[in-house]
Coordinates of C-alpha atoms and ligand atoms in Angstrom, one line a residue:
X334 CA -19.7 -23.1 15.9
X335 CA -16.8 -22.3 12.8
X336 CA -15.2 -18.8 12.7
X337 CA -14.6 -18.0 9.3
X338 CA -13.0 -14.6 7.8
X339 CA -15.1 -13.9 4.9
X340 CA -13.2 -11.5 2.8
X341 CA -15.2 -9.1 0.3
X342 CA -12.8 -8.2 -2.8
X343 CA -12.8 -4.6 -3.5
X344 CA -12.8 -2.2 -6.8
X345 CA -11.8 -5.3 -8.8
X346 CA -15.6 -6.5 -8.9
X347 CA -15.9 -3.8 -11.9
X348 CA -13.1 -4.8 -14.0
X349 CA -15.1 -8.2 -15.5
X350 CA -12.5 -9.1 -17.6
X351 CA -9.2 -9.1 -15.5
X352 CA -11.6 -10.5 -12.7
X353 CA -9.9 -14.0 -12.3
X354 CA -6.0 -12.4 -12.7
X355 CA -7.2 -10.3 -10.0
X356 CA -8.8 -12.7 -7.3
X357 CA -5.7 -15.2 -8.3
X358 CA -3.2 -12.6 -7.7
X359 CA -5.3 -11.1 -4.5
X360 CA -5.7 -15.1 -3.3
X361 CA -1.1 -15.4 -3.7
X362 CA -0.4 -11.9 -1.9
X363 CA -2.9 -13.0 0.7
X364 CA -1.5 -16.8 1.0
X365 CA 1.8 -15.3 1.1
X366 CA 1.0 -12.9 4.1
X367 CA -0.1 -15.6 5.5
X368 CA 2.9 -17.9 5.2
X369 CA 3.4 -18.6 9.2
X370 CA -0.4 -19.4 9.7
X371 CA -2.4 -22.4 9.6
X372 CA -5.4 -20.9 7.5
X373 CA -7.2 -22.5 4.8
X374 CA -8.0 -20.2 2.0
X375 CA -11.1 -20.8 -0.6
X376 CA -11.7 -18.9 -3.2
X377 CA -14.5 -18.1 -5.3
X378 CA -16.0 -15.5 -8.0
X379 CA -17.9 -13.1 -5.3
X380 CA -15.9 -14.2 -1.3
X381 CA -12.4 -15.9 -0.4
X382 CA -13.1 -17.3 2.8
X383 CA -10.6 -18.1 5.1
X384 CA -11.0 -21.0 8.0
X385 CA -7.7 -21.5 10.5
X386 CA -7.2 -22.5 14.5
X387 CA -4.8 -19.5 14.8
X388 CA -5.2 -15.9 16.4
X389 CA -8.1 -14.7 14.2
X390 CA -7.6 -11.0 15.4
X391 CA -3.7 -11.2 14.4
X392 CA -4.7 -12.8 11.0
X393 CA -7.5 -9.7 10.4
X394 CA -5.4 -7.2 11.3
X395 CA -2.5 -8.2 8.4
X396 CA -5.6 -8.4 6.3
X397 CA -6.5 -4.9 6.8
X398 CA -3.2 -4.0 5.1
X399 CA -4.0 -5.9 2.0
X400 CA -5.2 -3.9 -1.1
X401 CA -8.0 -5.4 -2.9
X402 CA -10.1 -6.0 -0.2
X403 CA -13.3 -3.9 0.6
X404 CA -13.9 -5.3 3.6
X405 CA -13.6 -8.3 6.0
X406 CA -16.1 -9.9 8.0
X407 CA -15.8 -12.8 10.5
X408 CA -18.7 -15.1 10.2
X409 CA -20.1 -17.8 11.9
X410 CA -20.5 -20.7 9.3
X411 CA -23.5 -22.8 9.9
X412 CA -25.7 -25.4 8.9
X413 CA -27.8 -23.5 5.9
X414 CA -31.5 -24.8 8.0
X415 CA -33.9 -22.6 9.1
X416 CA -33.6 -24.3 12.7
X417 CA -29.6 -24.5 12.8
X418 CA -29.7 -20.6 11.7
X419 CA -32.0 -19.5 14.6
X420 CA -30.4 -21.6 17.3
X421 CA -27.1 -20.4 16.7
X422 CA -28.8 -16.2 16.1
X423 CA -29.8 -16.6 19.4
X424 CA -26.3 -18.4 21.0
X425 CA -24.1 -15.5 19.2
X426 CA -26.7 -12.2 20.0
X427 CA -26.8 -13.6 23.6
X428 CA -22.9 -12.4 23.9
X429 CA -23.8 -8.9 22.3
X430 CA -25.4 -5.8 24.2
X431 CA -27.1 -3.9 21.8
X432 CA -30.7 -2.1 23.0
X433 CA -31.4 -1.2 18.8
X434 CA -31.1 -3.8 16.0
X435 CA -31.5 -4.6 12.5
X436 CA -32.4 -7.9 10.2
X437 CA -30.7 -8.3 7.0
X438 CA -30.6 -11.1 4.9
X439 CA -29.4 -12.2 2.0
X440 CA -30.5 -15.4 0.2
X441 CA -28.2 -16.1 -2.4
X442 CA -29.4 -19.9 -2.4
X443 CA -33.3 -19.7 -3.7
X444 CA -33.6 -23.2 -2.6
X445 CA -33.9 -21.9 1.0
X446 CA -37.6 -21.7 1.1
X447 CA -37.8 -18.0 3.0
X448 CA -37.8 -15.0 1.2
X449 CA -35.1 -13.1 2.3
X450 CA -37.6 -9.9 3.8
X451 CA -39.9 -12.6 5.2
X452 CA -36.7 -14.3 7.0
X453 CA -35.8 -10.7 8.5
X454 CA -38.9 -10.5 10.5
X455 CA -38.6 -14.3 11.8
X456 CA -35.1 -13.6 13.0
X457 CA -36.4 -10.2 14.4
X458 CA -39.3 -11.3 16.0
X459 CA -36.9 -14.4 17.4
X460 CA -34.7 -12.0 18.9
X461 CA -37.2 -9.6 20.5
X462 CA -39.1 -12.6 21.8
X463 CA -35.5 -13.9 23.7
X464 CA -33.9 -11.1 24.5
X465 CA -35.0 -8.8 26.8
X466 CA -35.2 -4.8 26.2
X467 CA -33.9 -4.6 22.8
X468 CA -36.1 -2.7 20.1
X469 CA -35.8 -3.1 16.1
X470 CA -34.9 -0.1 14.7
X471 CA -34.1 -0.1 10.6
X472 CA -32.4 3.2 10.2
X473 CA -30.0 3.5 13.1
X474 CA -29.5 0.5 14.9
X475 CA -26.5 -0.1 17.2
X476 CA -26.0 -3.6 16.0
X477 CA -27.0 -5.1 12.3
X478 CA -27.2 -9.1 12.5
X479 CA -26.1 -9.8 8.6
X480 CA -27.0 -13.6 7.4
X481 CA -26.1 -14.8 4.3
X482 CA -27.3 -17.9 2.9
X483 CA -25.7 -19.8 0.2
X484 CA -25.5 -23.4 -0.8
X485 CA -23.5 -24.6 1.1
X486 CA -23.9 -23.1 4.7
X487 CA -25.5 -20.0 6.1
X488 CA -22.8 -16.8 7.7
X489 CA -23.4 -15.0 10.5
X490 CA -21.9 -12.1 10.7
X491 CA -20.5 -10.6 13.7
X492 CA -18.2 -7.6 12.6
X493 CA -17.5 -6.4 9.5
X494 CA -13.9 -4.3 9.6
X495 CA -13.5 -2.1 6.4
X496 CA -10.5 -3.6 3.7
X497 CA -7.3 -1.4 2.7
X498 CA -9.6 -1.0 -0.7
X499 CA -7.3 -0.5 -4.1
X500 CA -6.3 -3.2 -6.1
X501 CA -4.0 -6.0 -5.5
X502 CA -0.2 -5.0 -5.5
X503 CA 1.5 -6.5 -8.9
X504 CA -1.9 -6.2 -10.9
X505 CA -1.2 -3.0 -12.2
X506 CA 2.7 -3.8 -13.1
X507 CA 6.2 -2.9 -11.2
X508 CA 7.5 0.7 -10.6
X509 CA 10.6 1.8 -9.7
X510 CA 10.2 4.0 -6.1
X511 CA 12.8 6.8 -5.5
X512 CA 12.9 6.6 -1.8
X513 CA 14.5 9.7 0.1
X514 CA 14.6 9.0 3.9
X515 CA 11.8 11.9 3.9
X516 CA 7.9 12.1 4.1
X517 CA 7.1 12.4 0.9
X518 CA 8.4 9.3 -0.7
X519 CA 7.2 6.5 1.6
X520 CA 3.8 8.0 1.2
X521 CA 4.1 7.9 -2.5
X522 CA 5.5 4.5 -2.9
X523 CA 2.1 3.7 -0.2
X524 CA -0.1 5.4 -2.5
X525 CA 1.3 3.4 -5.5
X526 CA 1.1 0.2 -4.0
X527 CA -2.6 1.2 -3.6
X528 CA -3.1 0.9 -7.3
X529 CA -2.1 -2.4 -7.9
X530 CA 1.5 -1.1 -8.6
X531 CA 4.3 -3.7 -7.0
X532 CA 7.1 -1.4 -5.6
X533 CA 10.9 -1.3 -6.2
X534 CA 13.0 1.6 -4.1
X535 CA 16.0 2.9 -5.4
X536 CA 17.9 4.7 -3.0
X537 CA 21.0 7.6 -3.8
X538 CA 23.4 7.8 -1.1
X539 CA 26.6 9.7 -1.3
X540 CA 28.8 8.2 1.6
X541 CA 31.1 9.2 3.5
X542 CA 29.0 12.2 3.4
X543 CA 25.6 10.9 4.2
X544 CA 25.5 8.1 7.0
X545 CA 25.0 4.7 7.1
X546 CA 22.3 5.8 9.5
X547 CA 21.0 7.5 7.0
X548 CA 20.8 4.2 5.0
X549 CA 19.3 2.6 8.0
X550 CA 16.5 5.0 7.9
X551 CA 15.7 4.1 4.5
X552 CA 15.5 0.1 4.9
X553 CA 13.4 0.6 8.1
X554 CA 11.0 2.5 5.9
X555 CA 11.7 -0.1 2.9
X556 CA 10.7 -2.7 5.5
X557 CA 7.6 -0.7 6.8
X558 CA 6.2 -0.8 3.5
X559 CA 6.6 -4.3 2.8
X560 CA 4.0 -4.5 4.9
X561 CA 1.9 -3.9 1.6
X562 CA 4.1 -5.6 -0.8
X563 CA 6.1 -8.0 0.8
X564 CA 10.4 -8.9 -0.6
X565 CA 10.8 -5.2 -1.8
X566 CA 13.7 -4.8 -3.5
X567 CA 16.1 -1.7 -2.9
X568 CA 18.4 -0.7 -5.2
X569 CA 21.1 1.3 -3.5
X570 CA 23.0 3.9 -5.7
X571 CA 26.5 5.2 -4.9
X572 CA 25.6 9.2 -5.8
X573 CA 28.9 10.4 -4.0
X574 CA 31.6 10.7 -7.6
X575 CA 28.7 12.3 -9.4
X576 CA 27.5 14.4 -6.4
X577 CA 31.0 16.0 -6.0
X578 CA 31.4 16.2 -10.0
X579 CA 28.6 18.7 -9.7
X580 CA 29.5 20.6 -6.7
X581 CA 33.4 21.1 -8.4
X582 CA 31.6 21.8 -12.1
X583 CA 28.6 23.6 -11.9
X584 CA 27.2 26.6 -10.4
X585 CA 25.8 26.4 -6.6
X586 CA 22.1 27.6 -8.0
X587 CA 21.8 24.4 -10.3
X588 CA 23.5 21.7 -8.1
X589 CA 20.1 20.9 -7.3
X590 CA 18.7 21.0 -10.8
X591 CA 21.5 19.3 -11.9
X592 CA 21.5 16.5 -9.2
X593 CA 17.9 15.8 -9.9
X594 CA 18.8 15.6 -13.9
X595 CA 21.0 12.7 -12.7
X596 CA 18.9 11.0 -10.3
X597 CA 16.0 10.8 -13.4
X598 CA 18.7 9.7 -16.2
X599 CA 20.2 6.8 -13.4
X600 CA 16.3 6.0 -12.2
X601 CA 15.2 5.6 -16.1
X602 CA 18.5 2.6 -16.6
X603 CA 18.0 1.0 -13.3
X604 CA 14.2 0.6 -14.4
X605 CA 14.5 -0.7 -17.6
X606 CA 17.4 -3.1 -16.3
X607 CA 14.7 -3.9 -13.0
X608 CA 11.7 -3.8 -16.0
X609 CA 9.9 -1.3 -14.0
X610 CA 7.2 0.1 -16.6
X611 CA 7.4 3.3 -14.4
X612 CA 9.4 5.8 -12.2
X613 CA 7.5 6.8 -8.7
X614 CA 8.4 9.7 -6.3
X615 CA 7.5 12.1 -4.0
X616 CA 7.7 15.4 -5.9
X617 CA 5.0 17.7 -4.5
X618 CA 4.4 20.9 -6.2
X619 CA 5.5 23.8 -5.1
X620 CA 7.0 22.3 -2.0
X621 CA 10.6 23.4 -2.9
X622 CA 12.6 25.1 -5.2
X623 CA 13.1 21.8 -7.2
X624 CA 9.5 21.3 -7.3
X625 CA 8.2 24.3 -9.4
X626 CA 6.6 23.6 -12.2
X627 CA 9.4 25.2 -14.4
X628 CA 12.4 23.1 -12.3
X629 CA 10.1 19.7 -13.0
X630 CA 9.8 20.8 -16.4
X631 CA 13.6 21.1 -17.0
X632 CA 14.3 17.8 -14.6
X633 CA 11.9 15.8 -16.0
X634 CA 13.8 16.8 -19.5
X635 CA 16.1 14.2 -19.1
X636 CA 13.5 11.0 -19.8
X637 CA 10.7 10.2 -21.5
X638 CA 9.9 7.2 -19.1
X639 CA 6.4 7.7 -17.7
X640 CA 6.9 9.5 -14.2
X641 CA 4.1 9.1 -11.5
X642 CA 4.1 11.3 -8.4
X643 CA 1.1 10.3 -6.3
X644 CA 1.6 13.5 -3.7
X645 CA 2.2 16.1 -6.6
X646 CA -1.4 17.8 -5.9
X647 CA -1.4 16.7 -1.4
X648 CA -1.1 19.1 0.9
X649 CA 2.0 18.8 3.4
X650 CA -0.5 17.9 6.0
X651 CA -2.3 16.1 3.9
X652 CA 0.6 13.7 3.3
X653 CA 1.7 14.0 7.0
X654 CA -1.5 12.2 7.5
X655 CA -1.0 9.5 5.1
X656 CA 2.1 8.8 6.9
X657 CA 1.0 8.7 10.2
X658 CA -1.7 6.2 9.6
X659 CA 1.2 3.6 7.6
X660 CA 3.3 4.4 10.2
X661 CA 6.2 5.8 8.4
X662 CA 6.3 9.4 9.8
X663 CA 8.0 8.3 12.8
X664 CA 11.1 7.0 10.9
X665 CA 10.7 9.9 8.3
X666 CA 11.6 12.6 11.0
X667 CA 14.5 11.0 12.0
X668 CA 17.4 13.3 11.6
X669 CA 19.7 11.8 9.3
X670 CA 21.4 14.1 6.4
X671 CA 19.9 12.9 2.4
X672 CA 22.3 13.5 -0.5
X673 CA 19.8 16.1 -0.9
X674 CA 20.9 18.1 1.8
X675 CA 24.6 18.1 2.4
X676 CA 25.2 19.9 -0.7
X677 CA 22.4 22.0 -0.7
X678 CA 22.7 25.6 -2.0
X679 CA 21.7 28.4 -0.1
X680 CA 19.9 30.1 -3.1
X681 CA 18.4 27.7 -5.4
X682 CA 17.3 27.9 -8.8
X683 CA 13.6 28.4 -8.8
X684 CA 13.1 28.9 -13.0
X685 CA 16.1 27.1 -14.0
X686 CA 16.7 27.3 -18.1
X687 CA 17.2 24.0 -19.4
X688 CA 20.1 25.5 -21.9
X689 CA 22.0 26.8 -18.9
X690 CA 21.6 23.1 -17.1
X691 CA 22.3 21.0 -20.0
X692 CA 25.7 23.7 -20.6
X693 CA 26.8 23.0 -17.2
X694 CA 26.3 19.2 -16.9
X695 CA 28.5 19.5 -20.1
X696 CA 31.3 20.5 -17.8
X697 CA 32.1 16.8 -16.7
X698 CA 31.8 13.7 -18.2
X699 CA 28.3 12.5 -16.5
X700 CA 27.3 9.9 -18.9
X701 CA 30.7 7.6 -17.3
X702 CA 30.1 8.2 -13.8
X703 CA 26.5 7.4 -14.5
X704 CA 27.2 4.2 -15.6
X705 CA 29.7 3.2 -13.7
X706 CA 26.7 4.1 -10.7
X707 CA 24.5 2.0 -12.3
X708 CA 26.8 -1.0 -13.0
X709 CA 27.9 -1.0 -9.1
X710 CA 24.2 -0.9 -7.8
X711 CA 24.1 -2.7 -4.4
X712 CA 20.8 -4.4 -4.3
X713 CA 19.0 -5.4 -1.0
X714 CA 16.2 -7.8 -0.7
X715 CA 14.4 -6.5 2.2
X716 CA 11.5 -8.7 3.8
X717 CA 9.3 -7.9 7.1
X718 CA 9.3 -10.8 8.7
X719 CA 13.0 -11.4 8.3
X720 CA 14.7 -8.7 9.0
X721 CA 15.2 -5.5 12.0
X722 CA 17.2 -2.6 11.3
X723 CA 19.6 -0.9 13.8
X724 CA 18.6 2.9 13.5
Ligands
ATP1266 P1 10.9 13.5 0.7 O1 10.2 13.9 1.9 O2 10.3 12.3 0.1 O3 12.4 13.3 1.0 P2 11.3 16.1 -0.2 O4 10.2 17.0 0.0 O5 12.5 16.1 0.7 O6 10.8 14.6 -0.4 P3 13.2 16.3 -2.4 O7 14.3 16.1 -1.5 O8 13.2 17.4 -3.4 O9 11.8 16.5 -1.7 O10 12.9 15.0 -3.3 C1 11.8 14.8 -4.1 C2 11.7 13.4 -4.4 O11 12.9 12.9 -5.1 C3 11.6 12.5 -3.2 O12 10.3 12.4 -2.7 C4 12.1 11.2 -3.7 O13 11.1 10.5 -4.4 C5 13.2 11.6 -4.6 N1 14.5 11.7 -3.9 C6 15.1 12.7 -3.3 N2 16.3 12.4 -2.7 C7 16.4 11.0 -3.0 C8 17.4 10.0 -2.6 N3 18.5 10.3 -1.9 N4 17.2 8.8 -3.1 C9 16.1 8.5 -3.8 N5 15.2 9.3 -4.1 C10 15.3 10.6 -3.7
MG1267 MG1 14.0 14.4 0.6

């Protein structure tokens, strides 16, 4: 008997008209996960189904990570006769244990001359007849037997393991992630990703003052989430002549405000030069004193490019959660300083004024050091199958 992964495509089933730029664009980001395996990938309107000689546990698990699918099954694929269908419903149940069960089938091929009720209690009463001490129960059961018959062959289904849900990444667009080594970010660029939204990172370090550690951190987390998307690109911005521009011109209380001002007005050119329709970060309100909603109002001054923050409304734990379960926390906690940090104030601005801020950042000639930042962007290609970071 033929394994086959049958994959059920998610929320896209409701969009009719993007329908086939979805399932092509779902059927690429799956062909390209699958790169190093010897699958054969079909396609259709309603399944993709995926045959292949290679670890089928290894090739369900990457699937499980792939947004746009609701769930995946792994069927047996068999000759669509009443005969070949019972025969092999009895060689598969014979491996199960199970003491309650349930029938359901679905005849998508009206040709097959059995309703689709009438086939449940033939396959039911086949089953209690062979094996013994087992009992049909419709609401509960410990195992469901799922068939589905369609023109070409009949699926049994074994186990049905639920998808990553979301749409497929690139459907929605590119966005341009501002990845901190911290918790917030990774989960925010996750949560993006979930959308349909393909990623880019860009990264502010201020060396010698943060680490190259510190960069480390943030490529092992680049590559962690490439797991969803894969090549993400990281754009690596030298923050350190600006950072320090601040610290000698500006007040301690609005370094922070100030920094922030810069990190949106750099974000907003590296996006349109990247053509990222939007900037995504990690911005949680309330969290800290640059996250009030009077210090985002007088940040987010700076641009009018659409800002997404997919954790503004989480709770910490709430987002510690989310990154436990893409396995980014563990990297997150890692010590290393962010540009955030080394200069940090002890007493910072929690309702700054935007007058006062744009006064200050008047003190130095921002709009040069900005560009020469943006004009010296070091960008990374990071891939995870390719690479390993040292942290
Ligand atoms: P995180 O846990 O993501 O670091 P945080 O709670 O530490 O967030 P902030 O340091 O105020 O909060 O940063 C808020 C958001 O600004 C981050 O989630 C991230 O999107 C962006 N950000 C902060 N520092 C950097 C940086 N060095 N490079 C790129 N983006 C940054
Ligand atoms: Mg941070």
């Amino acid at each position: 008997m033929d394994k086959i992964i049958l994959i059920k495509y998610g929320e896209l089933t409701t969009k009719k008209n993007n329908r086939n730029l979805f399932i092509n664009l779902l059927y690429e980001n799956i062909k390209n996960k699958l790169k190093k395996y010897n699958v054969k990938i079909v396609k259709n309107r309603v399944r993709m189904f995926i045959e292949t000689d290679d670890n089928i546990d290894e090739i369900v698990n990457i699937l499980s990570n792939i947004f746009g699918i609701h769930s995946i099954v792994v069927a047996y694929k068999v000759d669509n006769n009443i005969d070949s269908i019972k025969t092999n419903v009895l060689d598969i149940v014979k491996n199960i244990s199970f003491k309650t069960f349930k029938v359901e089938t679905k005849r998508s091929d009206k040709r097959f001359p059995i309703p689709s009720m009438e086939f449940n209690n033939v396959i039911g009463g086949l089953i209690l007849k062979n094996i013994p001490n087992v009992s049909v129960d419709v609401h509960n059961p410990e195992y469901e037997l799922k068939i589905e018959i369609r023109e070409d062959y009949a699926y049994i289904y074994t186990k049905e393991i639920k998808g990553a849900g979301g749409y497929p990444v690139g459907v929605a667009g590119k966005g341009l992630l501002m990845l901190s080594g911290g918790i917030d970010s990774p989960v925010a660029g996750y949560l993006a990703m979930k959308r349909g939204i393909k990623i880019e990172c860009i990264y502010f370090e201020s060396p010698p003052h943060t680490s190259i550690q510190a960069k480390n951190k943030v490529k092992k987390l680049v590559e962690k989430l490439s797991k969803y998307n894969s090549n993400i690109v990281l754009n690596v911005i030298n923050f350190t002549e600006i950072q320090e521009a601040i610290y000698k011109y500006c007040p301690k209380e609005y370094m922070i405000t100030i920094m922030r001002r810069m990190m949106y007005r750099i974000s907003e050119q590296v996006a349109r030069k990247r053509k990222a329709l939007v900037i995504i970060n990690g911005e949680s309100v309330g969290q800290v004193a640059s996250q009030t909603l009077n210090s985002m109002n007088v940040i987010n001054n700076v641009t009018n490019y659409p800002v997404i923050r997919p954790v503004a409304c989480l709770d910490k734990l709430e987002i510690i959660d989310i990154s436990k379960k893409i396995d980014t926390y563990e990297t997150s906690i890692l010590p290393y300083e962010d540009c955030c940090t080394i200069f940090l104030p002890k007493h910072p601005v929690i309702n700054p004024i935007l007058e006062r801020a744009i006064n200050y950042e008047n003190n130095f000639d921002y709009e040069t050091l900005i560009n020469t930042a943006v004009n010296n962007v070091e960008t990374i290609v990071i891939d995870k199958e390719n690479k390993k970071f040292d942290i």
